[in-house]
Amino acid sequence: MQSNIIVTAVVVVYLLVMLLIGYLSSKKIESNTDFVVAGRRLGPLLMAGTLAATEIGGGSSLGVVQQGMESHGLSAAWYIITMGFAFVILTFLAPKFRAAMVKTVPEYFRRRYGKPSGIITSLIMFVPLIGLTAGQFIASSVILSTMLNLNYKTAVLIVGIVVTIYAIMGGLWSVTLTDFVQVFLIVIGMIIALPFGMNLAGGWDNVVANVPAETFDMFKGYNVMDVISLTIMYVATFTVGQEAVSRYYAARDGKAARQGSVLAAIVNFIYAFVPTLMGIIVLALINMGKFNAADFQDVGARYALPVLAMEAMPAIICGLLFAGIVSATMSSADSDLLGAGSIFANDIYKIVIKPSASDKEIMIVTRVTMAAVGVFATLIALFNTSSIVTILMFAFTLRAAGSFFPYVLGHYWKGASQAGTMASLIAGTIVVVYLEHVSKGNLFGLHFNQPIVPGLVAALIAFLIFSLVMPPKKQTTELAPEE
């Protein structure tokens, strides 16, 4: 009982600290640029922390522990390593992203290809961010309720209120600072937890002796094609996802953007093996008879790490780890929330609804939108309407498939055109929808686990053909000034 009180107290203090950071960050917000891209003042360390925290979520912590324990063994690490590969690739694009001096991805499309392209991409990118926010609220709430023995709906309200409030108060600046704390908690907390788990198993030799030899095969669960597909998917989604690319827009300069991306990759490479090894340790403990199926009966195999933590760690360490696990999903939720607000205010409200809106009014609309999305995502999480989340999450794949090449190549190729952009958006969407809902991943006799890969190929072909056949009147990579 005493242990549970300490664990709960640590998590509560963590949540209060997140709110405090949001309040203090609000003091630095004077303009919409401050709110949406943190005044473009992020250095490499803050860049790395917020990039890593945004992408290291529940799947990268609890999900990898589960994979390491159940089926993938050491190869579960590829799920996170491939994120690192994506960040390495993005180091070559980062200076270009920063130099564009935009606040959102749809703003880039609007200024590079024209108003219709900007409006379409804003809609394509706004909708999935609602689903992503709801999905992260659900994940955070399940984790919080499981670890602290709370009612699920109570946990949803706590997560929804805390994340929405601190994100609204300080915008990207508060999100960046909370992300930095959160990535520190999850990475350091997991690293500290590792020796406690090892000690419960009786040392590394005992772990190795009590798991199958193939557990340490790096390609047991993921083959080479899976690794390539995951890397491509991450590169595409990190590049056009407002929740990730906004960090590059917020960098102090191109050099800071590049260095932050490299450091984020290093964090992923180091962290990848920590939850993987924790999963292998749990498997060894099960085979040794120290854990049994009943230990996971109530919470499921996904929560192997909390079960291990309660068994093996002092209450204060357990509390820090639990705070880190909760923060892993919350750090993704706050970025999705801010991305949704930024796109609606800057690319829908300002462009379509009220072009005369002032900078201050746009910032207010951003906050109001974030509050509305936060409430809507909380309601989805409360009723756990998975069908809605599934639909919205499907849009997440669509946004990357069609918009990736117009966005990236637009920085380099003078001949990229509006016609090519529209063709890319349509072709990528058709292929992804076909693979996801019609052929179940099968195309020309081949099976694709990631529909985004053939979607990207179709989008590239369409983009190149239509850009060549219907080139822009003025060939340039420079962005048109805002009206």
PDB file of C-alpha atoms in Angstrom, residues 77-208:
ATOM      1  CA  ALA A  77      14.442  -2.845 -31.560  1.00  0.00           C
ATOM      2  CA  TRP A  78      14.033  -2.200 -35.305  1.00  0.00           C
ATOM      3  CA  TYR A  79      10.745  -0.417 -34.595  1.00  0.00           C
ATOM      4  CA  ILE A  80      12.729   2.383 -32.921  1.00  0.00           C
ATOM      5  CA  ILE A  81      16.036   2.039 -34.815  1.00  0.00           C
ATOM      6  CA  THR A  82      14.247   2.802 -38.079  1.00  0.00           C
ATOM      7  CA  MET A  83      13.013   6.069 -36.529  1.00  0.00           C
ATOM      8  CA  GLY A  84      16.691   6.895 -35.996  1.00  0.00           C
ATOM      9  CA  PHE A  85      17.410   6.080 -39.657  1.00  0.00           C
ATOM     10  CA  ALA A  86      14.623   8.504 -40.632  1.00  0.00           C
ATOM     11  CA  PHE A  87      16.118  11.293 -38.518  1.00  0.00           C
ATOM     12  CA  VAL A  88      19.532  10.691 -40.126  1.00  0.00           C
ATOM     13  CA  ILE A  89      17.991  10.998 -43.596  1.00  0.00           C
ATOM     14  CA  LEU A  90      16.169  14.162 -42.542  1.00  0.00           C
ATOM     15  CA  THR A  91      19.450  15.823 -41.544  1.00  0.00           C
ATOM     16  CA  PHE A  92      20.037  16.394 -45.270  1.00  0.00           C
ATOM     17  CA  LEU A  93      16.614  18.038 -45.676  1.00  0.00           C
ATOM     18  CA  ALA A  94      16.474  19.913 -42.347  1.00  0.00           C
ATOM     19  CA  PRO A  95      18.245  23.123 -43.490  1.00  0.00           C
ATOM     20  CA  LYS A  96      15.842  23.412 -46.446  1.00  0.00           C
ATOM     21  CA  PHE A  97      12.830  22.979 -44.161  1.00  0.00           C
ATOM     22  CA  ARG A  98      14.127  25.713 -41.857  1.00  0.00           C
ATOM     23  CA  ALA A  99      15.022  28.069 -44.705  1.00  0.00           C
ATOM     24  CA  ALA A 100      11.459  27.992 -46.058  1.00  0.00           C
ATOM     25  CA  MET A 101      10.361  30.256 -43.152  1.00  0.00           C
ATOM     26  CA  VAL A 102       6.858  28.785 -42.977  1.00  0.00           C
ATOM     27  CA  LYS A 103       4.825  27.824 -39.907  1.00  0.00           C
ATOM     28  CA  THR A 104       2.931  24.846 -41.359  1.00  0.00           C
ATOM     29  CA  VAL A 105       3.223  22.351 -44.207  1.00  0.00           C
ATOM     30  CA  PRO A 106       0.021  23.602 -45.929  1.00  0.00           C
ATOM     31  CA  GLU A 107       1.503  27.125 -45.868  1.00  0.00           C
ATOM     32  CA  TYR A 108       4.439  25.768 -47.871  1.00  0.00           C
ATOM     33  CA  PHE A 109       2.071  24.174 -50.423  1.00  0.00           C
ATOM     34  CA  ARG A 110       0.048  27.380 -50.695  1.00  0.00           C
ATOM     35  CA  ARG A 111       3.064  29.598 -51.292  1.00  0.00           C
ATOM     36  CA  ARG A 112       4.865  27.125 -53.572  1.00  0.00           C
ATOM     37  CA  TYR A 113       1.980  25.728 -55.650  1.00  0.00           C
ATOM     38  CA  GLY A 114      -0.967  28.077 -55.147  1.00  0.00           C
ATOM     39  CA  LYS A 115      -3.993  28.510 -52.883  1.00  0.00           C
ATOM     40  CA  PRO A 116      -5.966  25.377 -53.968  1.00  0.00           C
ATOM     41  CA  SER A 117      -3.012  23.104 -53.092  1.00  0.00           C
ATOM     42  CA  GLY A 118      -2.707  24.760 -49.689  1.00  0.00           C
ATOM     43  CA  ILE A 119      -6.396  24.340 -48.873  1.00  0.00           C
ATOM     44  CA  ILE A 120      -6.463  20.665 -49.922  1.00  0.00           C
ATOM     45  CA  THR A 121      -3.336  19.772 -47.947  1.00  0.00           C
ATOM     46  CA  SER A 122      -4.618  21.651 -44.889  1.00  0.00           C
ATOM     47  CA  LEU A 123      -7.752  19.488 -44.865  1.00  0.00           C
ATOM     48  CA  ILE A 124      -5.766  16.297 -45.525  1.00  0.00           C
ATOM     49  CA  MET A 125      -3.435  17.095 -42.629  1.00  0.00           C
ATOM     50  CA  PHE A 126      -5.914  18.544 -40.118  1.00  0.00           C
ATOM     51  CA  VAL A 127      -8.253  15.531 -39.914  1.00  0.00           C
ATOM     52  CA  PRO A 128      -5.686  12.835 -39.017  1.00  0.00           C
ATOM     53  CA  LEU A 129      -4.277  15.020 -36.228  1.00  0.00           C
ATOM     54  CA  ILE A 130      -7.642  14.746 -34.447  1.00  0.00           C
ATOM     55  CA  GLY A 131      -7.389  10.951 -34.674  1.00  0.00           C
ATOM     56  CA  LEU A 132      -3.775  10.954 -33.545  1.00  0.00           C
ATOM     57  CA  THR A 133      -4.655  13.117 -30.520  1.00  0.00           C
ATOM     58  CA  ALA A 134      -7.541  10.821 -29.585  1.00  0.00           C
ATOM     59  CA  GLY A 135      -5.373   7.725 -30.054  1.00  0.00           C
ATOM     60  CA  GLN A 136      -2.660   9.116 -27.774  1.00  0.00           C
ATOM     61  CA  PHE A 137      -5.272  10.150 -25.167  1.00  0.00           C
ATOM     62  CA  ILE A 138      -6.594   6.572 -25.173  1.00  0.00           C
ATOM     63  CA  ALA A 139      -3.086   5.100 -24.865  1.00  0.00           C
ATOM     64  CA  SER A 140      -2.091   7.501 -22.069  1.00  0.00           C
ATOM     65  CA  SER A 141      -5.339   6.856 -20.190  1.00  0.00           C
ATOM     66  CA  VAL A 142      -5.085   3.071 -20.395  1.00  0.00           C
ATOM     67  CA  ILE A 143      -1.497   3.265 -19.146  1.00  0.00           C
ATOM     68  CA  LEU A 144      -2.394   5.643 -16.306  1.00  0.00           C
ATOM     69  CA  SER A 145      -5.451   3.641 -15.226  1.00  0.00           C
ATOM     70  CA  THR A 146      -3.555   0.344 -15.374  1.00  0.00           C
ATOM     71  CA  MET A 147      -0.500   1.500 -13.458  1.00  0.00           C
ATOM     72  CA  LEU A 148      -2.264   3.546 -10.772  1.00  0.00           C
ATOM     73  CA  ASN A 149      -5.383   1.356 -10.534  1.00  0.00           C
ATOM     74  CA  LEU A 150      -7.625   4.261 -11.580  1.00  0.00           C
ATOM     75  CA  ASN A 151     -11.009   4.148 -13.269  1.00  0.00           C
ATOM     76  CA  TYR A 152     -10.380   4.441 -17.036  1.00  0.00           C
ATOM     77  CA  LYS A 153     -12.722   7.410 -17.518  1.00  0.00           C
ATOM     78  CA  THR A 154     -11.080   9.252 -14.636  1.00  0.00           C
ATOM     79  CA  ALA A 155      -7.708   8.686 -16.280  1.00  0.00           C
ATOM     80  CA  VAL A 156      -9.068  10.034 -19.607  1.00  0.00           C
ATOM     81  CA  LEU A 157     -10.228  13.248 -17.945  1.00  0.00           C
ATOM     82  CA  ILE A 158      -6.867  13.708 -16.188  1.00  0.00           C
ATOM     83  CA  VAL A 159      -4.872  13.174 -19.381  1.00  0.00           C
ATOM     84  CA  GLY A 160      -7.189  15.263 -21.567  1.00  0.00           C
ATOM     85  CA  ILE A 161      -7.269  18.204 -19.166  1.00  0.00           C
ATOM     86  CA  VAL A 162      -3.539  18.250 -18.346  1.00  0.00           C
ATOM     87  CA  VAL A 163      -2.298  17.888 -21.951  1.00  0.00           C
ATOM     88  CA  THR A 164      -4.790  20.370 -23.396  1.00  0.00           C
ATOM     89  CA  ILE A 165      -4.137  23.029 -20.744  1.00  0.00           C
ATOM     90  CA  TYR A 166      -0.326  23.060 -20.870  1.00  0.00           C
ATOM     91  CA  ALA A 167      -0.278  22.889 -24.687  1.00  0.00           C
ATOM     92  CA  ILE A 168      -2.748  25.794 -24.964  1.00  0.00           C
ATOM     93  CA  MET A 169      -0.898  27.941 -22.444  1.00  0.00           C
ATOM     94  CA  GLY A 170       2.537  27.941 -24.029  1.00  0.00           C
ATOM     95  CA  GLY A 171       2.209  26.576 -27.562  1.00  0.00           C
ATOM     96  CA  LEU A 172       5.297  24.968 -29.093  1.00  0.00           C
ATOM     97  CA  TRP A 173       7.562  26.513 -26.459  1.00  0.00           C
ATOM     98  CA  SER A 174       5.768  24.732 -23.595  1.00  0.00           C
ATOM     99  CA  VAL A 175       5.439  21.569 -25.701  1.00  0.00           C
ATOM    100  CA  THR A 176       9.197  21.662 -26.373  1.00  0.00           C
ATOM    101  CA  LEU A 177      10.108  22.113 -22.700  1.00  0.00           C
ATOM    102  CA  THR A 178       7.686  19.415 -21.529  1.00  0.00           C
ATOM    103  CA  ASP A 179       8.953  17.137 -24.315  1.00  0.00           C
ATOM    104  CA  PHE A 180      12.515  17.633 -23.072  1.00  0.00           C
ATOM    105  CA  VAL A 181      11.498  16.602 -19.553  1.00  0.00           C
ATOM    106  CA  GLN A 182       9.437  13.719 -20.898  1.00  0.00           C
ATOM    107  CA  VAL A 183      12.130  12.211 -23.121  1.00  0.00           C
ATOM    108  CA  PHE A 184      14.585  12.480 -20.225  1.00  0.00           C
ATOM    109  CA  LEU A 185      12.150  10.662 -17.936  1.00  0.00           C
ATOM    110  CA  ILE A 186      11.360   7.817 -20.309  1.00  0.00           C
ATOM    111  CA  VAL A 187      14.926   7.196 -21.526  1.00  0.00           C
ATOM    112  CA  ILE A 188      16.646   7.582 -18.142  1.00  0.00           C
ATOM    113  CA  GLY A 189      13.786   5.858 -16.318  1.00  0.00           C
ATOM    114  CA  MET A 190      13.997   2.800 -18.591  1.00  0.00           C
ATOM    115  CA  ILE A 191      17.798   2.671 -18.390  1.00  0.00           C
ATOM    116  CA  ILE A 192      17.643   2.828 -14.569  1.00  0.00           C
ATOM    117  CA  ALA A 193      14.955   0.121 -14.555  1.00  0.00           C
ATOM    118  CA  LEU A 194      17.062  -2.296 -16.626  1.00  0.00           C
ATOM    119  CA  PRO A 195      19.485  -3.438 -13.872  1.00  0.00           C
ATOM    120  CA  PHE A 196      16.595  -3.963 -11.430  1.00  0.00           C
ATOM    121  CA  GLY A 197      14.938  -6.317 -13.905  1.00  0.00           C
ATOM    122  CA  MET A 198      18.257  -8.034 -14.549  1.00  0.00           C
ATOM    123  CA  ASN A 199      18.783  -8.473 -10.817  1.00  0.00           C
ATOM    124  CA  LEU A 200      15.351 -10.089 -10.395  1.00  0.00           C
ATOM    125  CA  ALA A 201      16.296 -12.575 -13.124  1.00  0.00           C
ATOM    126  CA  GLY A 202      19.597 -13.378 -11.413  1.00  0.00           C
ATOM    127  CA  GLY A 203      21.878 -11.696 -13.957  1.00  0.00           C
ATOM    128  CA  TRP A 204      22.359 -11.641 -17.718  1.00  0.00           C
ATOM    129  CA  ASP A 205      23.626 -15.234 -17.918  1.00  0.00           C
ATOM    130  CA  ASN A 206      20.357 -16.431 -16.382  1.00  0.00           C
ATOM    131  CA  VAL A 207      18.369 -14.379 -18.889  1.00  0.00           C
ATOM    132  CA  VAL A 208      20.263 -15.897 -21.833  1.00  0.00           C
TER     133      VAL A 208
END
